[in-house]
PDB file of C-alpha atoms in Angstrom:
ATOM      1  CA  MET A   1     210.302 228.524 156.244  1.00 89.00           C
ATOM      2  CA  LYS A   2     209.052 227.295 153.344  1.00 90.00           C
ATOM      3  CA  ILE A   3     206.081 225.021 152.370  1.00 93.00           C
ATOM      4  CA  ALA A   4     206.326 222.504 150.734  1.00 90.00           C
ATOM      5  CA  VAL A   5     203.732 221.903 148.450  1.00 90.00           C
ATOM      6  CA  GLN A   6     202.259 218.217 148.758  1.00 91.00           C
ATOM      7  CA  GLY A   7     199.725 215.503 149.287  1.00 93.00           C
ATOM      8  CA  LEU A   8     197.743 215.791 153.150  1.00 93.00           C
ATOM      9  CA  GLU A   9     195.619 213.638 154.181  1.00 90.00           C
ATOM     10  CA  ASP A  10     194.825 212.335 158.082  1.00 89.00           C
ATOM     11  CA  GLY A  11     193.800 208.413 157.430  1.00 82.00           C
ATOM     12  CA  HIS A  12     190.596 209.611 158.018  1.00 89.00           C
ATOM     13  CA  VAL A  13     188.239 211.951 157.337  1.00 94.00           C
ATOM     14  CA  VAL A  14     190.371 214.106 154.719  1.00 96.00           C
ATOM     15  CA  ARG A  15     192.897 214.015 151.924  1.00 96.00           C
ATOM     16  CA  LEU A  16     194.438 217.331 150.179  1.00 97.00           C
ATOM     17  CA  GLU A  17     195.902 216.604 147.473  1.00 97.00           C
ATOM     18  CA  PRO A  18     197.769 219.710 145.114  1.00 97.00           C
ATOM     19  CA  LEU A  19     195.536 221.622 143.424  1.00 96.00           C
ATOM     20  CA  SER A  20     196.757 220.989 139.775  1.00 96.00           C
ATOM     21  CA  ASP A  21     195.272 220.038 135.989  1.00 95.00           C
ATOM     22  CA  VAL A  22     193.599 216.682 136.842  1.00 96.00           C
ATOM     23  CA  LEU A  23     191.543 217.903 139.132  1.00 97.00           C
ATOM     24  CA  ARG A  24     190.001 221.162 137.806  1.00 96.00           C
ATOM     25  CA  GLU A  25     186.754 219.308 136.488  1.00 96.00           C
ATOM     26  CA  PRO A  26     186.621 217.548 139.743  1.00 96.00           C
ATOM     27  CA  LEU A  27     186.706 220.473 141.734  1.00 95.00           C
ATOM     28  CA  ARG A  28     185.153 222.940 139.509  1.00 94.00           C
ATOM     29  CA  ALA A  29     181.688 220.197 140.451  1.00 94.00           C
ATOM     30  CA  ALA A  30     182.423 220.429 143.932  1.00 93.00           C
ATOM     31  CA  LEU A  31     182.477 224.351 143.951  1.00 91.00           C
ATOM     32  CA  ASN A  32     179.157 224.737 140.998  1.00 90.00           C
ATOM     33  CA  CYS A  33     176.828 225.468 144.012  1.00 83.00           C
ATOM     34  CA  ASP A  34     175.660 227.020 146.197  1.00 78.00           C
ATOM     35  CA  PRO A  35     175.493 230.618 144.662  1.00 75.00           C
ATOM     36  CA  GLU A  36     174.187 232.019 147.771  1.00 78.00           C
ATOM     37  CA  ALA A  37     177.353 231.153 149.947  1.00 76.00           C
ATOM     38  CA  TRP A  38     180.009 232.231 147.683  1.00 75.00           C
ATOM     39  CA  ALA A  39     178.249 235.477 148.185  1.00 76.00           C
ATOM     40  CA  LEU A  40     180.251 236.197 151.457  1.00 76.00           C
ATOM     41  CA  MET A  41     183.585 235.321 149.762  1.00 79.00           C
ATOM     42  CA  VAL A  42     185.855 238.056 148.864  1.00 80.00           C
ATOM     43  CA  GLY A  43     185.884 235.788 145.395  1.00 80.00           C
ATOM     44  CA  SER A  44     183.856 233.438 143.541  1.00 79.00           C
ATOM     45  CA  ALA A  45     184.673 230.639 141.834  1.00 80.00           C
ATOM     46  CA  CYS A  46     181.407 229.135 141.115  1.00 79.00           C
ATOM     47  CA  GLY A  47     180.534 229.022 137.509  1.00 83.00           C
ATOM     48  CA  GLU A  48     181.484 230.940 135.283  1.00 86.00           C
ATOM     49  CA  ARG A  49     184.350 232.031 137.523  1.00 86.00           C
ATOM     50  CA  PHE A  50     185.839 228.844 138.664  1.00 93.00           C
ATOM     51  CA  ASP A  51     188.915 229.198 135.911  1.00 95.00           C
ATOM     52  CA  ALA A  52     189.493 231.752 137.147  1.00 93.00           C
ATOM     53  CA  PHE A  53     190.279 231.298 140.054  1.00 92.00           C
ATOM     54  CA  PHE A  54     191.532 228.194 139.077  1.00 96.00           C
ATOM     55  CA  ASP A  55     194.146 229.260 136.969  1.00 96.00           C
ATOM     56  CA  SER A  56     195.242 232.234 139.294  1.00 95.00           C
ATOM     57  CA  ALA A  57     195.511 229.580 142.317  1.00 96.00           C
ATOM     58  CA  LEU A  58     197.942 227.250 139.987  1.00 97.00           C
ATOM     59  CA  ILE A  59     199.902 230.613 139.563  1.00 96.00           C
ATOM     60  CA  ASP A  60     200.382 231.589 142.639  1.00 96.00           C
ATOM     61  CA  MET A  61     201.514 228.086 143.789  1.00 96.00           C
ATOM     62  CA  GLU A  62     204.362 228.381 141.094  1.00 95.00           C
ATOM     63  CA  LYS A  63     205.227 231.611 142.717  1.00 95.00           C
ATOM     64  CA  GLY A  64     205.280 230.392 146.225  1.00 93.00           C
ATOM     65  CA  THR A  65     202.747 232.393 147.530  1.00 95.00           C
ATOM     66  CA  LYS A  66     200.367 229.784 147.809  1.00 96.00           C
ATOM     67  CA  VAL A  67     199.182 226.010 148.126  1.00 97.00           C
ATOM     68  CA  ALA A  68     195.803 225.276 146.809  1.00 97.00           C
ATOM     69  CA  TRP A  69     194.542 221.821 147.639  1.00 98.00           C
ATOM     70  CA  ALA A  70     191.124 219.924 146.617  1.00 97.00           C
ATOM     71  CA  VAL A  71     189.457 218.316 149.172  1.00 98.00           C
ATOM     72  CA  ARG A  72     188.523 214.609 149.348  1.00 97.00           C
ATOM     73  CA  ARG A  73     186.958 213.553 151.758  1.00 96.00           C
ATOM     74  CA  ALA A  74     187.894 209.573 152.886  1.00 94.00           C
ATOM     75  CA  SER A  75     184.941 208.259 153.589  1.00 93.00           C
ATOM     76  CA  ASP A  76     183.699 207.582 149.469  1.00 95.00           C
ATOM     77  CA  ASP A  77     186.798 209.287 147.514  1.00 95.00           C
ATOM     78  CA  VAL A  78     184.075 212.367 146.130  1.00 96.00           C
ATOM     79  CA  ILE A  79     186.435 215.992 146.345  1.00 97.00           C
ATOM     80  CA  VAL A  80     183.771 218.209 148.102  1.00 97.00           C
ATOM     81  CA  GLY A  81     186.298 221.660 148.457  1.00 95.00           C
ATOM     82  CA  THR A  82     189.029 223.349 148.252  1.00 95.00           C
ATOM     83  CA  THR A  83     191.539 225.264 151.182  1.00 96.00           C
ATOM     84  CA  SER A  84     194.916 226.956 151.048  1.00 96.00           C
ATOM     85  CA  LEU A  85     198.187 228.194 152.946  1.00 97.00           C
ATOM     86  CA  TYR A  86     198.621 231.702 150.872  1.00 94.00           C
ATOM     87  CA  GLU A  87     200.086 235.480 151.527  1.00 95.00           C
ATOM     88  CA  ILE A  88     203.335 233.048 152.226  1.00 97.00           C
ATOM     89  CA  LYS A  89     205.588 234.963 153.626  1.00 96.00           C
ATOM     90  CA  PRO A  90     208.596 233.447 154.117  1.00 96.00           C
ATOM     91  CA  GLU A  91     210.542 236.601 155.925  1.00 96.00           C
ATOM     92  CA  HIS A  92     208.639 237.136 158.403  1.00 97.00           C
ATOM     93  CA  ARG A  93     207.587 232.868 158.189  1.00 97.00           C
ATOM     94  CA  ARG A  94     203.800 233.616 158.425  1.00 97.00           C
ATOM     95  CA  CYS A  95     200.864 232.827 156.399  1.00 98.00           C
ATOM     96  CA  GLU A  96     197.402 232.238 156.143  1.00 97.00           C
ATOM     97  CA  ILE A  97     194.543 229.910 156.432  1.00 96.00           C
ATOM     98  CA  GLY A  98     191.912 230.640 153.426  1.00 91.00           C
ATOM     99  CA  ALA A  99     189.906 230.225 150.239  1.00 90.00           C
ATOM    100  CA  THR A 100     188.310 227.391 152.260  1.00 91.00           C
ATOM    101  CA  PHE A 101     184.351 225.659 150.175  1.00 92.00           C
ATOM    102  CA  TYR A 102     182.933 222.950 151.444  1.00 93.00           C
ATOM    103  CA  ARG A 103     180.021 221.483 149.641  1.00 91.00           C
ATOM    104  CA  PRO A 104     176.938 221.954 152.356  1.00 91.00           C
ATOM    105  CA  GLU A 105     176.928 219.166 152.833  1.00 93.00           C
ATOM    106  CA  ALA A 106     180.427 218.226 153.827  1.00 92.00           C
ATOM    107  CA  ARG A 107     179.805 221.105 155.998  1.00 89.00           C
ATOM    108  CA  GLY A 108     179.538 221.070 160.481  1.00 86.00           C
ATOM    109  CA  GLY A 109     181.607 217.945 160.680  1.00 90.00           C
ATOM    110  CA  ALA A 110     184.035 216.365 161.146  1.00 94.00           C
ATOM    111  CA  ILE A 111     185.811 217.482 157.261  1.00 95.00           C
ATOM    112  CA  ASN A 112     186.968 221.521 158.271  1.00 93.00           C
ATOM    113  CA  PRO A 113     188.321 220.713 162.311  1.00 94.00           C
ATOM    114  CA  ALA A 114     190.365 217.911 159.899  1.00 95.00           C
ATOM    115  CA  CYS A 115     191.878 219.936 156.892  1.00 96.00           C
ATOM    116  CA  LYS A 116     192.603 222.652 159.387  1.00 96.00           C
ATOM    117  CA  ARG A 117     194.707 220.067 162.061  1.00 96.00           C
ATOM    118  CA  LEU A 118     196.658 219.542 158.449  1.00 97.00           C
ATOM    119  CA  LEU A 119     197.194 222.672 157.781  1.00 97.00           C
ATOM    120  CA  LEU A 120     198.158 223.957 160.593  1.00 97.00           C
ATOM    121  CA  GLY A 121     200.591 221.886 161.226  1.00 97.00           C
ATOM    122  CA  HIS A 122     201.955 221.630 157.921  1.00 97.00           C
ATOM    123  CA  ALA A 123     202.319 225.511 158.376  1.00 98.00           C
ATOM    124  CA  PHE A 124     204.189 224.907 161.364  1.00 98.00           C
ATOM    125  CA  ASP A 125     206.118 222.470 160.929  1.00 97.00           C
ATOM    126  CA  ALA A 126     207.777 224.753 158.029  1.00 97.00           C
ATOM    127  CA  GLY A 127     208.882 226.196 160.735  1.00 97.00           C
ATOM    128  CA  ALA A 128     205.928 229.148 161.150  1.00 98.00           C
ATOM    129  CA  VAL A 129     205.708 231.026 163.483  1.00 98.00           C
ATOM    130  CA  ARG A 130     201.997 232.791 163.582  1.00 98.00           C
ATOM    131  CA  VAL A 131     199.154 231.556 161.141  1.00 98.00           C
ATOM    132  CA  GLU A 132     196.190 234.136 160.623  1.00 98.00           C
ATOM    133  CA  ILE A 133     192.201 232.685 159.081  1.00 96.00           C
ATOM    134  CA  LEU A 134     190.677 235.492 158.594  1.00 95.00           C
ATOM    135  CA  THR A 135     186.693 235.790 157.304  1.00 93.00           C
ATOM    136  CA  ASP A 136     183.703 238.584 156.535  1.00 93.00           C
ATOM    137  CA  ALA A 137     182.769 240.881 159.696  1.00 93.00           C
ATOM    138  CA  ILE A 138     178.825 240.182 158.782  1.00 91.00           C
ATOM    139  CA  ASN A 139     179.519 236.249 159.294  1.00 90.00           C
ATOM    140  CA  PRO A 140     179.110 235.122 162.590  1.00 91.00           C
ATOM    141  CA  GLN A 141     179.378 231.571 162.051  1.00 88.00           C
ATOM    142  CA  SER A 142     182.764 231.508 160.403  1.00 89.00           C
ATOM    143  CA  GLN A 143     184.162 233.336 163.563  1.00 93.00           C
ATOM    144  CA  ALA A 144     182.422 231.269 165.651  1.00 92.00           C
ATOM    145  CA  ALA A 145     184.365 228.198 163.797  1.00 89.00           C
ATOM    146  CA  ILE A 146     187.201 229.455 163.595  1.00 92.00           C
ATOM    147  CA  ARG A 147     186.714 229.985 167.703  1.00 93.00           C
ATOM    148  CA  LYS A 148     186.041 226.558 167.863  1.00 90.00           C
ATOM    149  CA  LEU A 149     189.254 225.618 166.643  1.00 89.00           C
ATOM    150  CA  GLY A 150     190.615 227.784 168.667  1.00 91.00           C
ATOM    151  CA  ALA A 151     192.177 230.508 166.963  1.00 95.00           C
ATOM    152  CA  ARG A 152     192.524 233.819 168.707  1.00 96.00           C
ATOM    153  CA  ASP A 153     190.693 236.709 168.418  1.00 96.00           C
ATOM    154  CA  GLU A 154     192.373 239.739 166.849  1.00 97.00           C
ATOM    155  CA  GLY A 155     189.632 241.953 165.826  1.00 96.00           C
ATOM    156  CA  VAL A 156     188.158 243.555 162.666  1.00 96.00           C
ATOM    157  CA  LEU A 157     190.189 245.521 159.678  1.00 93.00           C
ATOM    158  CA  ARG A 158     187.625 247.918 158.628  1.00 95.00           C
ATOM    159  CA  LYS A 159     187.411 248.571 155.261  1.00 94.00           C
ATOM    160  CA  HIS A 160     189.595 245.693 154.648  1.00 90.00           C
ATOM    161  CA  LYS A 161     188.577 244.019 151.246  1.00 89.00           C
ATOM    162  CA  ILE A 162     186.605 244.694 147.918  1.00 91.00           C
ATOM    163  CA  THR A 163     184.708 241.753 147.464  1.00 88.00           C
ATOM    164  CA  TRP A 164     183.154 240.527 143.655  1.00 86.00           C
ATOM    165  CA  THR A 165     180.603 241.274 144.010  1.00 86.00           C
ATOM    166  CA  GLY A 166     181.548 244.873 145.142  1.00 89.00           C
ATOM    167  CA  ARG A 167     180.739 245.957 148.327  1.00 88.00           C
ATOM    168  CA  ILE A 168     183.509 246.489 150.694  1.00 93.00           C
ATOM    169  CA  ARG A 169     184.009 244.094 153.450  1.00 90.00           C
ATOM    170  CA  ASP A 170     185.351 244.452 157.430  1.00 93.00           C
ATOM    171  CA  THR A 171     187.692 241.656 157.893  1.00 94.00           C
ATOM    172  CA  ALA A 172     187.666 240.054 161.511  1.00 96.00           C
ATOM    173  CA  LEU A 173     191.547 238.302 162.465  1.00 97.00           C
ATOM    174  CA  PHE A 174     192.236 235.234 164.434  1.00 98.00           C
ATOM    175  CA  ALA A 175     195.631 234.064 164.880  1.00 98.00           C
ATOM    176  CA  VAL A 176     197.342 230.533 165.920  1.00 98.00           C
ATOM    177  CA  LEU A 177     200.633 231.278 166.676  1.00 98.00           C
ATOM    178  CA  ASP A 178     203.604 228.667 167.288  1.00 97.00           C
ATOM    179  CA  GLU A 179     203.720 228.837 171.262  1.00 97.00           C
ATOM    180  CA  ASP A 180     199.213 228.434 170.443  1.00 97.00           C
ATOM    181  CA  TRP A 181     199.344 225.361 168.091  1.00 97.00           C
ATOM    182  CA  PRO A 182     200.437 222.452 171.227  1.00 97.00           C
ATOM    183  CA  GLU A 183     196.529 223.614 172.427  1.00 96.00           C
ATOM    184  CA  VAL A 184     195.001 224.277 169.430  1.00 96.00           C
ATOM    185  CA  ARG A 185     196.873 220.741 168.355  1.00 96.00           C
ATOM    186  CA  ASP A 186     195.633 218.839 171.059  1.00 95.00           C
ATOM    187  CA  ARG A 187     192.403 220.216 171.487  1.00 93.00           C
ATOM    188  CA  LEU A 188     191.719 219.544 167.746  1.00 94.00           C
ATOM    189  CA  ASP A 189     192.849 216.020 168.492  1.00 94.00           C
ATOM    190  CA  ARG A 190     190.031 215.975 171.250  1.00 93.00           C
ATOM    191  CA  ARG A 191     187.674 216.763 168.775  1.00 92.00           C
ATOM    192  CA  LEU A 192     188.100 214.592 165.524  1.00 92.00           C
ATOM    193  CA  ALA A 193     188.259 211.761 167.755  1.00 92.00           C
ATOM    194  CA  ALA A 194     184.875 212.364 168.710  1.00 90.00           C
ATOM    195  CA  PHE A 195     183.475 212.062 165.573  1.00 85.00           C
ATOM    196  CA  GLY A 196     185.129 208.532 165.983  1.00 71.00           C
TER     197      GLY A 196
END
């Protein structure tokens, strides 16, 4: 399994552009908002924390353990967030989807399912047998969105991570397996078609 660093697009809703220095300032503008939402994240890319986040993502991409993208909304060509495939483990043919953050006006519509459709397709096309999606156990909105994608609930990892605020986090674990992917893909395609 080798996850290629490449742009991904669906032709309608989003384009995912691999992080590069040319995207630093547009992404900074997109992520420098909604500090309350960052409080639920393991790390923050808001304000003075942005450059460390961005530089770390570039280093991880060079190592091959992560592919991070800027999310560009197709309708107006504006960068509205970021998402990643990370914890890439070729020896186990698995990875995680995460480090996802969208501007408030980009939440709740077609952008998240369009991104997840592209990321899951990219991972399974590369030979993944398992793609995990993790979220904070105290974030029911995020958990509901992950279930709506068709990922399966696999339980809670207690005291799994310590967030940038120092809070010890329990993590809700979800996964999509290669045998689940055709059904999940069809479900996402139907959802995206309903957006028009």
